[in-house]
Coordinates of C-alpha atoms in Angstrom, one line a residue:
M142 CA 26.5 -26.0 140.9
S143 CA 24.2 -28.2 143.0
A144 CA 24.5 -28.5 146.8
S145 CA 27.1 -30.9 147.1
A146 CA 30.2 -31.2 148.8
E147 CA 32.0 -30.1 146.3
S148 CA 30.1 -26.8 145.9
L149 CA 30.1 -26.4 149.9
I150 CA 34.0 -26.5 149.0
A151 CA 34.2 -24.4 146.9
D152 CA 31.9 -21.2 148.6
I153 CA 34.1 -22.6 151.9
P154 CA 37.5 -23.4 151.4
A155 CA 37.9 -24.2 154.6
F156 CA 36.3 -27.4 154.7
A157 CA 38.4 -28.7 152.5
P158 CA 40.6 -30.2 154.3
H159 CA 38.3 -31.9 155.9
A160 CA 37.0 -33.9 152.3
R161 CA 37.9 -37.7 152.2
P162 CA 36.7 -39.9 149.0
A163 CA 34.3 -42.0 149.7
I164 CA 31.8 -44.1 147.6
L165 CA 28.0 -45.5 148.3
L166 CA 27.1 -48.8 146.8
R167 CA 23.5 -48.4 146.5
P168 CA 23.2 -52.4 147.0
T169 CA 19.6 -53.0 144.6
E170 CA 17.8 -56.8 144.8
G171 CA 19.5 -59.0 141.6
T172 CA 21.1 -62.2 140.7
P173 CA 25.1 -61.5 141.0
G174 CA 27.8 -63.8 140.3
V175 CA 30.8 -64.2 141.6
R176 CA 32.3 -62.7 139.6
D177 CA 30.7 -58.7 140.3
S178 CA 31.0 -56.8 143.4
S179 CA 28.1 -57.5 145.5
V180 CA 26.1 -57.8 149.1
G181 CA 25.0 -60.8 150.1
G182 CA 26.5 -62.4 146.5
P183 CA 28.1 -65.4 145.7
L184 CA 32.4 -65.1 146.8
L185 CA 35.1 -65.7 143.9
W186 CA 36.9 -68.1 146.5
P187 CA 39.5 -70.9 146.1
E188 CA 38.6 -74.7 145.9
D189 CA 41.2 -76.1 147.6
E190 CA 41.0 -73.1 150.8
P191 CA 38.9 -73.6 153.4
W192 CA 35.9 -71.8 154.0
P193 CA 36.1 -69.8 157.5
V194 CA 34.8 -71.4 160.5
C195 CA 34.3 -68.8 163.7
R196 CA 35.3 -70.3 166.7
A197 CA 34.7 -67.1 169.0
P198 CA 31.6 -67.9 171.8
H199 CA 28.4 -66.6 171.0
L200 CA 25.8 -65.2 172.2
M201 CA 23.1 -67.3 173.4
E202 CA 19.6 -66.8 174.7
V203 CA 18.1 -69.4 177.5
R204 CA 15.1 -68.5 177.8
E205 CA 14.1 -70.3 181.6
K206 CA 10.1 -71.0 182.6
L207 CA 9.2 -69.8 185.5
S208 CA 7.8 -72.1 188.3
D209 CA 4.2 -71.5 189.5
E210 CA 5.2 -69.9 192.7
E211 CA 7.6 -67.2 191.1
R212 CA 4.5 -66.8 188.2
E213 CA 1.4 -66.1 190.9
A214 CA 4.1 -63.8 193.6
W215 CA 5.3 -61.7 189.8
Q216 CA 1.0 -61.0 189.4
R217 CA 0.5 -60.7 193.0
I218 CA 2.3 -57.8 192.7
D219 CA 1.5 -56.8 189.2
R220 CA -2.6 -56.5 191.1
D221 CA -1.2 -54.8 194.2
M222 CA 0.6 -51.4 192.0
K223 CA -2.4 -51.2 189.5
E224 CA -4.4 -51.4 192.7
R225 CA -2.0 -48.5 195.2
H226 CA -2.2 -46.6 191.5
R227 CA -5.9 -47.0 191.1
Q228 CA -6.6 -45.4 194.2
N229 CA -3.9 -42.5 193.9
P230 CA -4.1 -41.7 189.9
G231 CA -1.5 -38.9 190.1
R232 CA 1.4 -41.1 191.6
A233 CA 2.9 -43.7 188.7
Y234 CA 3.0 -47.2 188.5
E235 CA 5.3 -48.1 191.8
V236 CA 6.3 -51.1 194.1
T237 CA 7.7 -51.4 197.4
A238 CA 11.0 -51.6 198.5
E239 CA 10.0 -55.5 199.2
E240 CA 7.9 -56.7 196.0
A241 CA 11.0 -54.8 194.2
R242 CA 13.2 -57.2 196.2
I243 CA 10.4 -60.0 195.7
Q244 CA 10.7 -59.5 191.3
D245 CA 14.5 -59.1 191.1
Q246 CA 14.9 -62.6 193.5
I247 CA 12.5 -64.5 191.1
M248 CA 14.6 -62.8 188.0
A249 CA 17.5 -63.8 188.8
G250 CA 20.5 -61.6 186.6
A251 CA 18.1 -62.8 183.1
S252 CA 17.4 -59.5 181.2
S253 CA 14.0 -59.8 180.4
L254 CA 10.4 -62.0 181.2
D255 CA 7.9 -62.6 178.5
M256 CA 4.6 -62.6 180.2
I257 CA 2.8 -64.5 177.9
T258 CA 5.1 -67.1 178.4
W259 CA 6.3 -66.6 181.3
Q260 CA 9.7 -67.5 180.9
R261 CA 12.2 -65.0 181.3
S262 CA 15.2 -64.9 179.1
R263 CA 19.2 -64.3 179.8
W264 CA 22.3 -64.5 177.5
V265 CA 25.0 -66.5 177.5
Q266 CA 27.7 -67.0 175.9
D267 CA 27.9 -70.2 173.7
T268 CA 31.4 -72.0 173.4
S269 CA 29.7 -75.2 172.3
G270 CA 29.8 -76.8 168.4
P271 CA 32.5 -76.8 165.9
G272 CA 32.4 -73.3 165.2
V273 CA 29.4 -71.6 162.8
P274 CA 30.6 -70.6 158.9
M275 CA 31.1 -67.3 158.0
V276 CA 28.4 -65.6 155.7
P277 CA 29.4 -63.5 153.2
V278 CA 28.2 -60.0 153.4
V279 CA 30.5 -57.8 150.9
Q280 CA 32.2 -58.6 147.5
L281 CA 34.2 -55.5 145.3
Y282 CA 36.3 -55.8 142.4
S283 CA 39.0 -53.5 141.6
R284 CA 37.9 -52.2 139.2
D285 CA 33.7 -50.7 140.9
V286 CA 35.4 -49.2 143.9
P287 CA 38.6 -47.6 142.8
G288 CA 41.2 -46.1 145.9
D289 CA 44.3 -46.7 147.6
H290 CA 43.8 -49.5 149.7
W291 CA 44.1 -51.9 147.8
P292 CA 47.5 -54.4 148.0
A293 CA 49.6 -54.9 145.1
G294 CA 48.7 -57.4 143.3
M295 CA 44.9 -57.6 144.2
D296 CA 41.1 -57.1 142.8
V297 CA 38.4 -58.7 145.1
L298 CA 38.1 -57.3 148.5
Q299 CA 35.4 -60.0 150.0
V300 CA 33.5 -59.2 153.2
L301 CA 32.2 -62.1 156.0
W302 CA 31.0 -62.5 159.5
C303 CA 29.9 -64.7 161.8
P304 CA 25.6 -64.2 162.0
N305 CA 25.6 -64.4 165.6
D306 CA 25.8 -61.9 168.5
H307 CA 29.2 -61.7 169.7
S308 CA 30.6 -59.7 172.9
E309 CA 34.0 -59.5 174.3
L310 CA 35.4 -60.0 171.6
T311 CA 39.5 -59.6 171.9
D312 CA 40.7 -56.2 170.5
Q313 CA 36.8 -54.6 170.1
A314 CA 36.3 -52.4 172.8
Y315 CA 32.2 -51.8 174.0
Y316 CA 31.3 -53.8 170.5
S317 CA 28.4 -56.6 170.5
G318 CA 27.8 -58.3 167.4
P319 CA 29.4 -60.7 164.2
T320 CA 32.5 -61.3 163.9
V321 CA 34.0 -60.1 161.2
E322 CA 37.0 -61.6 158.4
L323 CA 38.4 -59.2 155.4
R324 CA 40.0 -61.1 152.7
Y325 CA 41.2 -59.6 149.1
R326 CA 42.4 -62.1 146.8
S327 CA 43.7 -61.5 142.9
S328 CA 40.7 -62.6 141.7
S329 CA 43.5 -63.8 137.8
V330 CA 44.2 -66.4 139.8
V331 CA 41.2 -68.0 141.9
E332 CA 38.5 -70.3 140.9
T333 CA 35.7 -70.6 142.6
A334 CA 33.7 -73.2 145.3
L335 CA 30.2 -72.9 144.3
N336 CA 28.1 -74.3 147.6
P337 CA 29.6 -72.9 150.4
P338 CA 28.6 -74.2 153.9
R339 CA 25.9 -72.6 155.6
P340 CA 25.4 -72.1 159.1
E341 CA 23.3 -74.3 160.5
Q342 CA 22.8 -71.7 164.3
A343 CA 22.1 -68.1 163.0
D344 CA 20.5 -64.6 163.3
N345 CA 18.2 -64.2 160.6
G346 CA 19.4 -60.2 160.2
Y347 CA 22.5 -61.2 159.7
L348 CA 21.6 -62.8 156.7
P349 CA 22.0 -60.7 153.6
E350 CA 19.6 -61.0 150.2
P351 CA 22.0 -61.2 147.3
C352 CA 21.7 -57.4 146.4
A353 CA 24.5 -56.4 142.6
V354 CA 25.7 -53.1 144.0
G355 CA 26.4 -49.7 141.8
P356 CA 28.9 -47.4 143.3
V357 CA 29.1 -44.2 143.4
E358 CA 32.4 -41.5 144.0
I359 CA 31.7 -38.8 146.7
V360 CA 33.3 -36.7 148.5
D361 CA 32.2 -36.7 152.4
L362 CA 32.3 -34.7 155.1
P363 CA 32.2 -34.9 159.0
A364 CA 29.7 -34.0 161.6
V365 CA 30.0 -32.1 164.9
D366 CA 32.2 -33.8 166.1
E367 CA 35.2 -33.9 164.0
L368 CA 34.9 -30.3 163.2
P369 CA 35.9 -26.6 164.2
E370 CA 32.6 -25.7 165.8
D371 CA 32.7 -22.2 163.9
L372 CA 32.8 -24.3 161.0
Y373 CA 30.8 -26.6 161.0
G374 CA 28.0 -24.1 162.5
E375 CA 28.8 -22.0 158.9
G376 CA 28.3 -25.1 156.9
C377 CA 25.2 -25.9 158.9
R378 CA 23.7 -22.4 157.3
W379 CA 25.2 -22.9 153.8
A380 CA 22.7 -26.4 153.6
D381 CA 20.3 -24.3 155.2
A382 CA 20.2 -22.0 153.0
R383 CA 20.0 -24.5 150.2
G384 CA 17.4 -27.4 152.0
I385 CA 19.2 -29.9 153.1
E386 CA 20.6 -31.4 156.1
F387 CA 24.4 -30.9 156.6
D388 CA 24.6 -34.0 159.3
R389 CA 23.9 -36.6 156.4
G390 CA 23.0 -34.5 153.4
L391 CA 26.4 -33.6 153.3
A392 CA 28.2 -34.6 156.0
C393 CA 28.8 -38.6 157.4
R394 CA 26.7 -40.1 154.3
P395 CA 24.4 -43.0 155.7
G396 CA 23.9 -46.3 153.8
W397 CA 26.5 -49.4 152.2
K398 CA 29.6 -46.8 152.2
V399 CA 33.7 -47.7 151.6
G400 CA 35.8 -44.8 152.8
G401 CA 34.0 -41.3 153.9
W402 CA 33.6 -40.2 157.4
P403 CA 31.6 -41.9 160.3
S404 CA 28.4 -40.3 161.7
W405 CA 28.1 -40.4 165.6
H406 CA 24.5 -39.6 166.0
L407 CA 23.7 -41.7 168.4
T408 CA 26.5 -41.8 171.0
D409 CA 29.4 -38.6 171.3
L410 CA 33.3 -39.1 169.6
I411 CA 34.4 -42.3 170.3
P412 CA 37.5 -42.3 168.8
I413 CA 38.8 -45.7 167.6
D414 CA 42.4 -45.8 167.8
C415 CA 44.8 -49.0 166.3
S416 CA 46.8 -51.3 168.5
C417 CA 50.0 -49.1 166.5
G418 CA 48.6 -45.5 168.2
A419 CA 47.4 -44.4 165.2
R420 CA 44.2 -43.2 165.0
M421 CA 42.0 -45.5 162.4
R422 CA 40.5 -44.3 159.0
L423 CA 36.5 -45.7 158.4
F424 CA 37.3 -48.5 155.5
L425 CA 33.7 -49.9 155.2
T426 CA 30.4 -49.2 156.4
M427 CA 27.1 -52.0 156.0
D428 CA 23.3 -50.4 156.8
S429 CA 20.0 -52.0 158.4
G430 CA 17.4 -52.5 155.7
G431 CA 16.7 -51.6 152.2
D432 CA 17.1 -54.5 149.9
P433 CA 20.0 -56.6 151.4
D434 CA 17.8 -56.2 154.7
I435 CA 19.8 -57.3 157.4
V436 CA 19.6 -55.7 160.9
V437 CA 22.6 -54.7 163.1
G438 CA 22.6 -52.5 166.7
R439 CA 19.5 -51.2 166.7
F440 CA 18.8 -50.9 162.9
G441 CA 22.0 -49.1 163.1
E442 CA 25.4 -48.8 161.0
L443 CA 28.1 -51.6 160.9
R444 CA 31.2 -50.1 160.8
I445 CA 34.6 -52.0 160.3
F446 CA 37.6 -48.9 160.7
T447 CA 41.0 -50.3 159.4
C448 CA 45.0 -48.5 159.7
P449 CA 45.7 -45.5 157.8
T450 CA 49.7 -46.5 159.2
D451 CA 49.3 -50.4 158.4
P452 CA 46.6 -51.9 157.3
S453 CA 47.7 -55.9 158.3
H454 CA 46.2 -54.4 162.0
P455 CA 43.6 -56.2 163.1
I456 CA 40.9 -54.0 162.1
R457 CA 37.9 -52.2 164.9
L458 CA 34.7 -53.0 165.1
N459 CA 32.1 -50.1 166.0
I460 CA 28.1 -49.8 166.1
Q461 CA 26.1 -46.8 166.3

């Protein structure tokens, strides 16, 4: 048996209670149609149903030109700092308390300074305009992605997002990214709207290229954050003996994924709890790069969590 989660469980049965089914979507560049599962492809959409629009405030970068006096003061501080370092190379580049005060005054709360254009930039909540049309991200048919999450009579799942960053969203703690909407449908009663509106304002990293999917069913395991320490150690030793990595090789498999376990490779474990008190489960992972050519967070993963008690409860979002 090859080195897989199933073979690990066969050798170490204590892993069995921790195993979860998952489906790797494996998107590849293509020309999917509305009757196909896809990433970034067209959606099967009722002609009489309005296209969803995001009306939540989104983050917008505002750039401000420094005055001549501000630019000259910044350049003078920079020259003085470099001269002090030249005279004493053993010390780090440092500014005095007074210079730091002047720089803070020049920045005026902005987050960064472009020293080529001499513009400071800040992110603000933009509430102007009629709203931003949502963008198709994922469409999945139950024939391609079976599981117990399908509502009765529904065989199409659609995921859309607003292609702009947002923060301070309702029920989304510690999150900054696109707003996300899930819809289920029955393909037998839907025709198609061929020309959905395109957003005028969008982050190109949130506009996926059309891709077909090649779903593969796997067994996924949790990593160190959600396993007993001794069992995690056994799993790592088992994997090392077979020349593979336990983390991301057998546990918390990366990529576009339905179900399975989330990785907490950038932070400690963040419990994702529903408003009803239930611990939420990973539902869908959307990954940066690859043929969809999207970028979320710092080239990371956007994960959707759902309530195992009642799937109608609001979803939770997390980026790693």
